[in-house]
Coordinates of C-alpha atoms (C1' of nucleotides) in Angstrom, one line a residue:
Chain A
M154 CA 24.9 -36.8 67.0
D155 CA 28.2 -35.1 67.8
T156 CA 28.5 -33.0 70.9
I157 CA 28.0 -29.4 69.9
K158 CA 31.0 -27.3 69.7
T159 CA 31.2 -23.7 68.8
R160 CA 34.0 -21.2 68.6
F161 CA 34.8 -17.5 68.5
A162 CA 37.7 -16.7 66.3
P163 CA 38.6 -13.0 66.4
S164 CA 41.7 -11.5 64.8
P165 CA 43.7 -9.5 67.3
T166 CA 43.8 -6.4 65.2
G167 CA 41.8 -4.2 67.6
Y168 CA 40.1 -4.2 70.9
L169 CA 37.2 -6.5 71.3
H170 CA 34.2 -4.5 70.1
I171 CA 30.6 -5.1 71.0
G172 CA 29.8 -6.8 67.8
G173 CA 32.4 -9.4 68.4
A174 CA 31.4 -9.7 72.0
R175 CA 27.8 -10.4 70.9
T176 CA 29.0 -13.1 68.4
A177 CA 31.1 -14.6 71.1
L178 CA 28.2 -14.6 73.5
F179 CA 25.9 -16.2 71.0
N180 CA 28.4 -19.0 70.4
Y181 CA 29.0 -19.4 74.1
V182 CA 25.4 -19.6 75.2
Y183 CA 24.5 -21.9 72.2
A184 CA 27.2 -24.4 73.2
K185 CA 26.3 -24.2 76.9
H186 CA 22.6 -24.5 76.2
N187 CA 23.3 -27.8 74.4
G188 CA 25.8 -29.0 76.9
G189 CA 28.5 -28.5 74.4
K190 CA 31.9 -26.8 74.3
F191 CA 32.9 -23.3 73.4
V192 CA 36.4 -22.6 72.3
L193 CA 38.4 -19.5 71.4
R194 CA 40.9 -19.2 68.6
I195 CA 43.1 -16.3 67.7
E196 CA 43.3 -15.7 64.0
D197 CA 46.6 -13.9 63.9
T198 CA 47.7 -14.6 60.3
D199 CA 47.7 -10.9 59.5
F200 CA 51.1 -10.2 60.9
E201 CA 50.9 -6.6 59.8
R202 CA 48.0 -5.7 62.0
S203 CA 47.9 -8.3 64.7
E204 CA 49.1 -7.2 68.1
K205 CA 49.6 -9.1 71.4
I206 CA 47.8 -6.3 73.4
F207 CA 44.7 -6.8 71.3
E208 CA 44.8 -10.5 72.0
E209 CA 45.1 -9.9 75.7
D210 CA 42.3 -7.4 75.6
I211 CA 40.0 -9.8 73.8
I212 CA 40.6 -12.6 76.2
E213 CA 40.3 -10.2 79.2
S214 CA 37.1 -8.6 77.9
L215 CA 35.5 -12.0 77.3
R216 CA 36.6 -13.2 80.7
W217 CA 35.0 -10.1 82.2
M218 CA 31.7 -11.1 80.5
S219 CA 32.2 -14.7 81.9
I220 CA 32.9 -16.1 78.4
I221 CA 35.7 -18.5 78.9
S222 CA 37.2 -21.0 76.4
D223 CA 36.7 -24.7 77.4
E224 CA 39.9 -25.6 75.7
E225 CA 43.4 -24.2 75.2
I226 CA 43.3 -21.1 73.0
L227 CA 44.6 -21.9 69.5
H228 CA 46.7 -19.4 67.6
Q229 CA 46.8 -19.7 63.8
S230 CA 50.3 -18.3 63.7
E231 CA 51.5 -21.5 65.5
R232 CA 49.7 -23.8 63.1
L233 CA 51.3 -22.8 59.8
N234 CA 52.8 -26.3 59.0
I235 CA 49.4 -27.9 59.5
Y236 CA 47.9 -25.7 56.9
N237 CA 50.9 -26.5 54.6
S238 CA 50.1 -30.2 54.5
Y239 CA 46.6 -29.5 53.3
V240 CA 47.8 -27.1 50.6
E241 CA 50.1 -29.9 49.3
K242 CA 47.1 -32.2 49.2
L243 CA 45.0 -29.7 47.2
L244 CA 47.9 -29.0 44.8
K245 CA 48.5 -32.7 44.2
E246 CA 44.9 -33.3 43.5
G247 CA 44.6 -30.4 41.1
R248 CA 42.2 -28.6 43.3
A249 CA 44.5 -25.6 43.7
Y250 CA 47.1 -24.0 41.5
Y251 CA 50.0 -21.6 41.6
C252 CA 49.3 -18.1 40.4
F253 CA 52.1 -15.8 39.3
C254 CA 50.1 -12.7 38.5
S255 CA 51.5 -9.6 40.1
K256 CA 49.4 -7.4 42.3
D257 CA 49.6 -4.6 39.7
L258 CA 48.4 -6.9 37.0
L259 CA 45.5 -8.0 39.1
E260 CA 44.7 -4.4 39.9
E261 CA 44.6 -3.7 36.2
D262 CA 42.2 -6.7 35.6
R263 CA 40.0 -5.5 38.3
N264 CA 39.8 -1.9 37.0
K265 CA 39.0 -3.2 33.5
L266 CA 36.2 -5.4 34.7
T267 CA 34.8 -2.8 36.9
A268 CA 34.8 -0.3 34.0
E269 CA 32.9 -2.8 31.9
N270 CA 30.4 -3.1 34.8
K271 CA 31.4 -6.6 35.5
K272 CA 32.1 -8.3 38.7
P273 CA 35.9 -7.9 39.4
M274 CA 37.1 -11.5 39.6
Y275 CA 40.3 -13.3 38.9
V276 CA 40.4 -14.0 35.2
G277 CA 42.0 -17.4 35.5
R278 CA 45.3 -16.6 33.8
C279 CA 47.3 -19.1 35.7
R280 CA 44.6 -21.7 36.1
E281 CA 46.0 -24.3 33.6
L282 CA 49.7 -23.4 34.1
K283 CA 52.2 -26.1 34.8
P284 CA 55.1 -24.2 36.4
G285 CA 58.5 -25.7 36.5
E286 CA 61.1 -25.7 39.3
E287 CA 62.6 -22.4 38.2
M288 CA 59.3 -20.6 37.9
L289 CA 58.3 -21.7 41.4
K290 CA 61.2 -19.7 42.8
T291 CA 59.5 -16.5 41.6
P292 CA 56.8 -14.9 43.7
H293 CA 53.5 -16.6 43.6
V294 CA 50.3 -17.3 45.5
I295 CA 48.1 -20.4 45.5
R296 CA 44.6 -20.2 44.4
F297 CA 41.7 -22.6 44.9
K298 CA 40.3 -24.0 41.7
V299 CA 36.6 -23.4 41.8
E300 CA 34.4 -25.8 39.9
R301 CA 33.2 -24.1 36.8
G302 CA 30.6 -26.5 35.4
T303 CA 27.6 -24.6 33.9
G304 CA 24.9 -24.0 36.5
S305 CA 27.0 -25.4 39.3
A306 CA 26.2 -23.8 42.6
T307 CA 27.2 -24.0 46.2
F308 CA 24.6 -23.8 48.9
F309 CA 24.1 -24.2 52.6
K310 CA 21.3 -24.0 55.1
D311 CA 21.4 -21.0 57.4
L312 CA 20.1 -21.9 60.8
I313 CA 18.9 -18.4 61.6
R314 CA 17.0 -17.8 58.5
N315 CA 16.1 -21.5 58.4
Q316 CA 16.6 -21.3 54.7
I317 CA 18.9 -22.5 52.0
I318 CA 21.3 -19.9 50.7
S319 CA 22.6 -20.7 47.3
I320 CA 25.3 -19.0 45.3
E321 CA 26.3 -19.8 41.8
N322 CA 29.9 -20.8 41.4
K323 CA 30.4 -18.3 38.6
E324 CA 30.0 -15.6 41.3
I325 CA 33.0 -17.0 43.1
D326 CA 36.5 -16.2 42.4
D327 CA 39.4 -18.6 42.2
F328 CA 40.3 -17.2 45.6
V329 CA 43.8 -17.1 47.1
I330 CA 44.4 -19.7 49.8
V331 CA 48.1 -19.1 50.3
R332 CA 49.6 -15.6 50.1
E333 CA 52.9 -14.7 48.5
D334 CA 54.6 -14.9 51.9
G335 CA 53.4 -18.5 52.3
I336 CA 50.8 -17.6 55.0
P337 CA 47.4 -19.1 54.4
T338 CA 44.5 -16.7 54.0
Y339 CA 41.5 -16.5 56.3
N340 CA 39.1 -18.6 54.2
F341 CA 41.6 -21.5 54.1
A342 CA 42.9 -21.5 57.7
V343 CA 39.4 -21.1 59.1
V344 CA 38.2 -24.3 57.4
I345 CA 41.1 -26.4 58.5
D346 CA 40.9 -25.1 62.1
D347 CA 37.2 -25.5 62.4
A348 CA 37.4 -29.0 60.9
L349 CA 40.3 -30.2 62.9
S350 CA 38.9 -28.9 66.2
G351 CA 35.6 -30.5 65.5
I352 CA 33.5 -27.4 65.4
T353 CA 29.9 -28.4 64.7
H354 CA 28.2 -25.0 64.5
V355 CA 29.7 -21.9 63.1
L356 CA 27.8 -18.8 64.4
R357 CA 29.3 -15.7 63.1
G358 CA 28.4 -12.2 61.7
D359 CA 26.3 -11.6 58.7
D360 CA 29.3 -10.3 56.9
H361 CA 30.6 -13.8 56.4
V362 CA 27.7 -15.2 54.4
S363 CA 29.5 -14.6 51.1
N364 CA 32.6 -16.4 52.5
T365 CA 30.6 -19.5 53.4
P366 CA 30.3 -21.0 49.9
K367 CA 34.1 -20.7 49.5
Q368 CA 34.6 -22.4 52.8
I369 CA 32.2 -25.2 51.9
M370 CA 34.1 -25.8 48.7
L371 CA 37.2 -26.2 50.8
Y372 CA 35.6 -28.5 53.3
N373 CA 34.5 -30.7 50.4
A374 CA 37.8 -30.6 48.6
L375 CA 39.6 -31.4 51.8
G376 CA 37.2 -34.2 52.6
F377 CA 36.0 -32.6 55.8
K378 CA 32.5 -32.7 57.2
V379 CA 30.7 -29.4 56.6
P380 CA 29.5 -27.8 59.9
E381 CA 26.2 -26.1 60.4
F382 CA 26.2 -22.3 59.8
A383 CA 24.2 -19.6 61.4
H384 CA 24.8 -16.0 60.4
V385 CA 23.8 -13.4 63.0
S386 CA 22.9 -9.9 61.8
M387 CA 25.2 -7.1 62.6
I388 CA 25.0 -4.2 65.1
L389 CA 24.5 -0.8 63.6
G390 CA 25.2 2.6 65.0
S391 CA 22.5 5.1 65.9
D392 CA 22.4 6.4 62.3
G393 CA 21.9 2.9 60.9
K394 CA 25.4 2.8 59.6
R395 CA 27.9 0.2 60.5
L396 CA 29.1 0.7 64.1
S397 CA 32.4 2.6 64.3
K398 CA 34.3 4.9 66.6
R399 CA 32.1 7.7 65.4
H400 CA 29.3 6.2 67.5
G401 CA 31.2 6.5 70.7
A402 CA 32.4 3.6 72.8
T403 CA 32.6 0.5 70.7
S404 CA 35.0 -1.7 72.7
V405 CA 34.0 -3.8 75.6
I406 CA 36.9 -2.5 77.7
Q407 CA 35.6 1.0 77.2
Y408 CA 32.2 0.1 78.6
K409 CA 33.9 -1.4 81.6
K410 CA 35.9 1.8 82.1
E411 CA 32.8 3.9 81.8
G412 CA 31.2 2.0 84.7
F413 CA 29.1 -0.6 83.1
L414 CA 28.6 -4.0 84.8
P415 CA 29.2 -7.1 82.7
E416 CA 25.7 -8.4 83.6
A417 CA 24.2 -5.3 81.9
L418 CA 26.3 -5.6 78.8
V419 CA 25.7 -9.3 78.5
N420 CA 22.0 -8.8 79.0
Y421 CA 21.8 -5.9 76.6
L422 CA 23.9 -7.7 73.9
I423 CA 21.9 -10.9 74.0
R424 CA 18.6 -9.0 73.8
L425 CA 19.9 -7.2 70.8
G426 CA 18.8 -9.7 68.3
W427 CA 17.5 -12.5 70.5
S428 CA 14.4 -12.7 72.7
H429 CA 12.6 -15.0 75.0
G430 CA 9.0 -13.8 75.0
N431 CA 8.7 -10.6 76.9
D432 CA 11.7 -11.2 79.1
E433 CA 14.0 -8.2 79.4
I434 CA 16.1 -8.9 82.5
L435 CA 18.0 -12.1 82.0
S436 CA 21.0 -13.5 83.8
L437 CA 23.7 -15.5 81.9
D438 CA 22.3 -18.7 83.5
E439 CA 18.8 -17.8 82.3
I440 CA 20.0 -17.0 78.8
I441 CA 21.8 -20.3 78.6
K442 CA 18.7 -22.1 79.8
F443 CA 16.4 -20.4 77.3
F444 CA 18.6 -19.8 74.4
D445 CA 17.5 -21.0 71.0
L446 CA 18.6 -20.1 67.5
K447 CA 15.0 -19.9 66.4
N448 CA 14.6 -16.8 68.5
I449 CA 17.4 -14.9 66.9
S450 CA 16.3 -12.0 64.8
K451 CA 17.2 -11.9 61.2
S452 CA 17.5 -8.2 60.8
A453 CA 20.3 -5.8 61.8
A454 CA 19.9 -4.0 65.2
I455 CA 20.7 -0.5 66.1
F456 CA 22.8 -0.1 69.2
N457 CA 20.9 1.9 71.8
T458 CA 22.9 3.3 74.7
E459 CA 19.7 4.4 76.6
K460 CA 18.6 0.9 77.0
L461 CA 22.0 -0.3 78.0
L462 CA 22.0 2.4 80.7
W463 CA 18.7 1.3 81.9
L464 CA 19.9 -2.2 82.3
N465 CA 23.0 -1.0 83.9
S466 CA 21.1 1.0 86.5
H467 CA 19.0 -2.0 87.1
Y468 CA 22.0 -4.2 87.9
I469 CA 23.6 -1.4 90.0
K470 CA 20.5 -1.1 92.1
S471 CA 20.4 -4.8 92.7
K472 CA 23.9 -4.9 94.1
D473 CA 25.1 -4.8 97.7
P474 CA 26.9 -1.5 98.5
F475 CA 30.1 -3.2 99.5
A476 CA 30.2 -5.1 96.2
L477 CA 29.7 -1.7 94.4
I478 CA 32.5 -0.2 96.4
S479 CA 34.9 -2.8 95.2
L480 CA 33.7 -2.6 91.7
I481 CA 34.2 1.1 91.7
N482 CA 37.7 0.7 93.1
D483 CA 38.4 -1.9 90.4
I484 CA 37.9 0.7 87.6
S485 CA 39.2 3.8 89.4
E486 CA 42.0 5.7 87.8
D487 CA 45.3 5.7 89.6
S488 CA 44.8 9.4 90.4
Q489 CA 41.5 8.7 92.2
A490 CA 41.4 7.9 95.9
R491 CA 40.2 4.4 96.7
L492 CA 36.9 4.1 98.4
N493 CA 36.9 2.8 101.9
E494 CA 35.1 -0.4 102.5
D495 CA 33.4 0.8 105.5
V496 CA 29.8 1.4 106.6
K497 CA 30.1 5.2 106.2
T498 CA 30.9 4.9 102.5
A499 CA 28.4 2.0 102.1
A500 CA 25.6 4.2 103.5
L501 CA 26.1 6.7 100.8
V502 CA 26.7 4.2 98.0
D503 CA 23.5 2.4 99.0
S504 CA 21.4 5.5 98.8
L505 CA 23.2 6.6 95.6
K506 CA 22.9 3.4 93.7
S507 CA 19.3 4.1 92.6
R508 CA 20.5 7.5 91.5
S509 CA 23.3 6.3 89.2
K510 CA 23.3 4.7 85.8
T511 CA 27.0 3.9 85.8
L512 CA 29.6 3.2 88.4
V513 CA 31.5 6.3 87.2
E514 CA 28.4 8.4 87.9
L515 CA 28.0 6.8 91.3
R516 CA 31.6 7.6 92.2
Q517 CA 31.2 11.2 91.1
K518 CA 28.2 11.6 93.4
L519 CA 30.5 10.7 96.2
D520 CA 32.9 13.6 95.6
F521 CA 31.3 15.8 98.3
F522 CA 32.1 13.0 100.8
L523 CA 35.6 12.2 99.5
N524 CA 36.7 15.8 99.3
K525 CA 38.1 17.4 102.4
T526 CA 36.2 20.6 102.1
V527 CA 33.3 22.0 100.1
E528 CA 33.5 24.7 97.4
Y529 CA 30.5 26.9 97.8
N530 CA 29.2 28.7 94.8
A531 CA 27.4 32.1 95.3
G532 CA 25.4 31.7 92.1
V533 CA 23.8 28.5 93.4
I534 CA 23.3 29.7 96.9
N535 CA 21.7 33.0 95.8
E536 CA 19.0 31.0 94.1
F537 CA 17.6 30.6 97.6
N538 CA 17.0 33.8 99.5
F539 CA 18.6 32.8 102.7
N540 CA 18.4 35.3 105.6
Q541 CA 19.3 35.8 109.2
N542 CA 16.7 33.2 110.3
D543 CA 18.4 30.6 108.1
A544 CA 21.8 31.4 109.6
A545 CA 20.2 31.1 113.1
F546 CA 18.7 27.8 112.1
L547 CA 22.1 26.4 111.1
Q548 CA 23.5 27.4 114.4
V549 CA 20.8 25.4 116.2
F550 CA 21.1 22.6 113.7
K551 CA 24.8 22.4 114.5
D552 CA 24.0 22.0 118.2
F553 CA 21.5 19.3 117.2
I554 CA 24.3 17.4 115.4
I555 CA 26.6 17.8 118.4
S556 CA 23.9 16.5 120.6
L557 CA 23.5 13.3 118.7
D558 CA 24.4 10.1 120.5
D559 CA 27.9 9.0 119.6
D560 CA 26.7 5.4 119.5
I561 CA 24.8 6.2 116.3
F562 CA 28.0 6.6 114.3
I563 CA 29.1 3.0 114.0
D564 CA 32.1 1.7 112.2
G565 CA 32.9 -1.6 110.5
K566 CA 30.7 -3.2 107.8
N567 CA 27.5 -3.8 109.7
L568 CA 24.7 -3.0 107.3
E569 CA 22.0 -4.0 109.8
G570 CA 23.5 -1.6 112.3
L571 CA 23.4 1.0 109.6
K572 CA 19.7 0.7 109.3
V573 CA 19.3 1.2 113.0
S574 CA 21.6 4.3 112.9
I575 CA 19.7 5.9 110.1
E576 CA 16.5 5.3 111.9
S577 CA 17.9 6.9 115.0
I578 CA 19.1 9.9 113.1
K579 CA 15.7 10.2 111.4
N580 CA 13.8 10.1 114.7
A581 CA 16.0 12.5 116.4
F582 CA 16.0 14.9 113.5
N583 CA 12.2 14.8 113.2
D584 CA 11.9 15.4 116.9
F585 CA 14.2 18.3 116.6
L586 CA 12.2 19.8 113.7
S587 CA 8.8 19.3 115.3
Q588 CA 9.9 20.8 118.7
N589 CA 10.7 23.9 116.8
G590 CA 7.7 23.9 114.6
W591 CA 9.8 23.3 111.5
T592 CA 9.4 20.9 108.6
M593 CA 11.8 18.9 106.6
K594 CA 10.7 20.5 103.4
E595 CA 11.7 24.0 104.5
K596 CA 15.0 23.0 106.1
A597 CA 16.3 20.3 103.8
M598 CA 17.8 22.5 101.1
I599 CA 19.9 24.7 103.3
I600 CA 21.4 21.6 105.0
R601 CA 22.0 20.0 101.7
L602 CA 23.9 23.1 100.5
A603 CA 25.9 23.4 103.7
F604 CA 27.0 19.8 103.4
T605 CA 27.6 19.5 99.7
G606 CA 27.4 23.0 98.1
E607 CA 25.0 21.4 95.6
K608 CA 21.3 21.4 95.1
V609 CA 21.2 17.7 94.6
S610 CA 22.6 15.3 97.2
P611 CA 22.0 12.0 98.9
P612 CA 19.3 12.0 101.6
I613 CA 20.0 14.2 104.7
Y614 CA 20.1 11.3 107.2
E615 CA 22.6 9.3 105.3
M616 CA 24.8 12.4 104.9
I617 CA 24.7 13.1 108.7
F618 CA 25.7 9.5 109.4
S619 CA 28.5 9.3 106.8
L620 CA 30.0 12.7 107.3
G621 CA 29.9 12.3 111.1
K622 CA 29.6 14.9 113.8
E623 CA 32.9 16.6 113.2
R624 CA 32.7 17.0 109.4
C625 CA 29.1 18.1 109.7
T626 CA 29.8 20.9 112.1
E627 CA 32.9 21.9 110.1
R628 CA 30.8 22.3 107.0
I629 CA 28.0 24.2 108.8
E630 CA 30.6 26.6 110.1
A631 CA 32.2 27.0 106.7
F632 CA 28.9 27.5 105.1
L633 CA 27.9 30.1 107.7
G634 CA 31.1 31.9 107.0
F635 CA 30.5 31.8 103.3
L636 CA 26.9 33.1 103.7
S637 CA 28.0 36.1 105.8
G638 CA 30.7 36.7 103.1
I639 CA 28.2 37.1 100.3
K640 CA 25.8 39.2 102.3
N641 CA 28.4 41.9 102.8
Chain B
rG157 C1' 27.3 -2.1 38.9
rG158 C1' 26.9 -7.6 40.3
rC159 C1' 25.6 -11.2 44.1
rC160 C1' 23.6 -12.2 49.0
rC161 C1' 20.6 -10.9 53.2
rC162 C1' 16.9 -7.9 55.8
rA163 C1' 12.1 -5.0 56.7
rU164 C1' 6.2 -4.4 63.3
rA165 C1' 6.5 2.6 67.0
rG166 C1' 12.5 7.0 67.6
rU167 C1' 15.1 2.0 69.5
rC168 C1' 15.1 -3.5 70.9
rU169 C1' 11.4 -6.9 70.2
rA170 C1' 6.5 -10.5 70.8
rG171 C1' 3.5 -12.3 66.9
rC172 C1' 4.3 -17.7 63.4
rG173 C1' -3.6 -17.1 58.8
rG174 C1' -8.7 -14.8 62.6
rU175 C1' -5.3 -10.4 68.6
rU176 C1' -8.8 -4.0 70.9
rA177 C1' -1.1 -5.8 67.2
rG178 C1' 1.6 -7.5 73.4
rG179 C1' 6.2 -6.2 76.3
rA180 C1' 10.7 -3.1 77.2
rC181 C1' 13.8 1.4 76.5
rG182 C1' 12.9 6.5 75.5
rU183 C1' 9.4 10.3 76.0
rU184 C1' 4.8 13.0 78.4
rG185 C1' 1.5 13.6 82.6
rC186 C1' 0.1 12.3 87.6
rC187 C1' 1.2 10.1 92.5
rC188 C1' 5.1 9.3 96.2
rU189 C1' 8.8 12.8 98.2
rC190 C1' 14.0 16.6 102.1
rU191 C1' 16.7 17.6 96.5
rC192 C1' 17.7 14.3 92.7
rA193 C1' 16.5 9.6 91.8
rC194 C1' 14.0 5.0 92.6
rG195 C1' 9.1 3.1 92.7
rG196 C1' 3.7 3.2 91.3
rC197 C1' -0.2 4.7 87.8
rA198 C1' -1.6 6.6 83.1
rG199 C1' -0.6 8.3 78.2
rU200 C1' 2.3 8.5 73.5
rA201 C1' 3.9 5.9 69.1
rA202 C1' 4.4 0.5 64.6
rC203 C1' 2.8 -3.9 60.7
rA204 C1' 7.5 0.5 54.3
rC205 C1' 4.6 0.4 49.5
rG206 C1' 2.0 -2.3 45.5
rG207 C1' 0.1 -6.7 43.7
rG208 C1' -1.5 -11.7 44.4
rU209 C1' -3.1 -16.6 47.4
rU210 C1' -7.2 -17.0 51.0
rC211 C1' -13.8 -16.6 53.5
rG212 C1' -9.8 -13.9 56.2
rA213 C1' -3.2 -11.7 55.9
rA214 C1' 1.6 -8.1 60.2
rU215 C1' 1.9 -13.4 59.3
rC216 C1' 2.3 -17.2 52.8
rC217 C1' 4.1 -15.8 47.4
rC218 C1' 5.9 -12.0 43.8
rG219 C1' 7.5 -7.1 42.7
rU220 C1' 8.9 -2.0 44.2
rU221 C1' 11.3 1.0 47.6
rG222 C1' 14.6 1.4 51.6
rG223 C1' 18.6 -0.5 54.6
rG224 C1' 22.8 -3.7 55.4
rG225 C1' 26.8 -7.1 53.8
rC226 C1' 30.3 -9.0 50.2
rU227 C1' 32.8 -7.9 45.7
rG228 C1' 41.3 -8.0 49.2
rC229 C1' 47.5 -11.9 48.8
rC230 C1' 41.9 -8.4 56.0
rA231 C1' 39.4 -11.3 59.1

RNA sequence: GGCCCCAUAGUCUAGCGGUUAGGACGUUGCCCUCUCACGGCAGUAACACGGGUUCGAAUCCCGUUGGGGCUGCCA
C-alpha cells in the first residue's frame, strides 16, 4: 500500500476561515496518524479574486495551528502548461470538446430549463462539432464529454459514511474544464494536481460531494488512479445556517487577535465532528495518536463559541505566567504598552489567568496595574457606605504597607521567590488585621477600591506585591483624597 | 424544482440489537472564599415522527418531516 498522503487545497480568495482550518486539521492529523505526508496547495486559478495577502494569511494561520506542509507549497497558477498537456490528450481522444456557446446563450438555456422545472444543464450543442482552424480563433471553452450510456452511473465510496455514493451520469453536465481565457477550472486542475502529487486520500468539505463524480470521470479518462474520498460535514452558525460573517469571527486570524490560543482552537475544531470516547481535552499529539476516520461525525455541527471559550480558559490556566506575558505581547496592538516580563507582572498574570477566558480579557484586567493612576468613580464607591472609620483604617493600612520588609518586593523572574513573597505579605497582613481585631472580609473591599477603583480585582496580596510600596501608598492617598471630596 | 447527504438534550458528542441512554459546554443550586473567578458537589435537559424486521430497537430497513449541500467559464 502506498504511503498515505493528504492535502489541503484552499483558494486564496479570503482569510482562512474555521471551516477550512478544520478541513486542513483533519487532513493533517489523518496523514500524521498514518505516518504519511500532508501537503498544501494554493488553488489560485481564479485570478479575479485571488490575492497574495490571503495566501499569506492562510499559510500563517495554519502555521499558528502547527499545521505545516511536508513539501513545497504548490501554486496552480504556476502549473498552467502541465494542465494544457492533459487537455490536449483528452481532446485528441475525443473525451473533451470545444464549445463556442456564448455566456448569454447558456444563460438563456438555463432559464428555459429552469422554467420547465428541469435541471439546468448544458444542452450539448457543441458536443459533436468538428471546428476548423478559423473557428478555433473565436472564443471558446473546452468541455468534458460525459459518457451518456443509458443507466450509466459514477460512484465512489465515502470513507466517512462508509457507504457507496452513486450518481447517475445523466445528472452530470458536460462540464467546462478549460475556460475561455485558457485557464483550467477547479474540477480539472484539482484532479491533475492530486494525481500528480500522489494524493491517496482526499478529505474535504461536504460541499464537494457533487463534484466528486466529475473528478472521478476525469481520473479515469486521464488514466490516473482514483484516490479515496472522505467528505467531512460542514460547520454551521448558531442559527444552523452556513457560517458567515454574520456569526461573528470566522477567520482563524481573528480568533488569534481576540486572544485565543492555538491549542484551544485546534482542540475545539477537532472535537467538532470527531470524538475519541469521552475525551474533551486533547493535545495535537494525542489527536494524531487517536485519530480515526471512523469517529468522524456524519452530520453538520453548529459552531459554539461558549465551548471554545471554555477550552481557551482551560489552556490559559495551564500556562506559565511568563509564557502568557509573551503571548499577550505577541497579539497586542501597537498602541498598547508591552507587558514587562518581570515577576511583578507575572504575579498578577498568574492570579488572573483563572479569571480570563481570552488573552485579551486577561490583558484588560491588568489595566489597573499598567495605568499610572486610578480613576475613581463616585457611583461605584457610594455603593459602600464608607465613613470616618474607613478613612482611618486606610491611614493605618498605609503605615502597614510602609512597614513591610523591602526584601519581600523581589525583582527578576523568580516564581519560587514570588511564592515566598506572597506568603510573607499574607502572614504580615493577617497579623496586622488580627492585632486590630479586624477581618479580611470587612477590609478587603475598601483596599480593592483604593488600589483599582473597581469592585473586582486580583487578590489583595498579589496587588500589594505587584504595585509595590510606593504605588500602594500613592493610591491610598489618592483614594483618601477622593473620599473626602465626595463627602463634602 | 432536480440530485446528493444528514438526524441522541440549547450546543458538541458516546452508543454500533438487550444500558437506570454516558461525557462535555451552557444553565441552576450548594460548598469553598478578600471581590470576581478557579475548584468541588448536586441538579437540569435528548434518541424528530410513522411504519416495518426482531423475543427485543437510539441502534437494521422503508417512508414522512426537518436541516444542509450541489445545481458557475468559483473553489
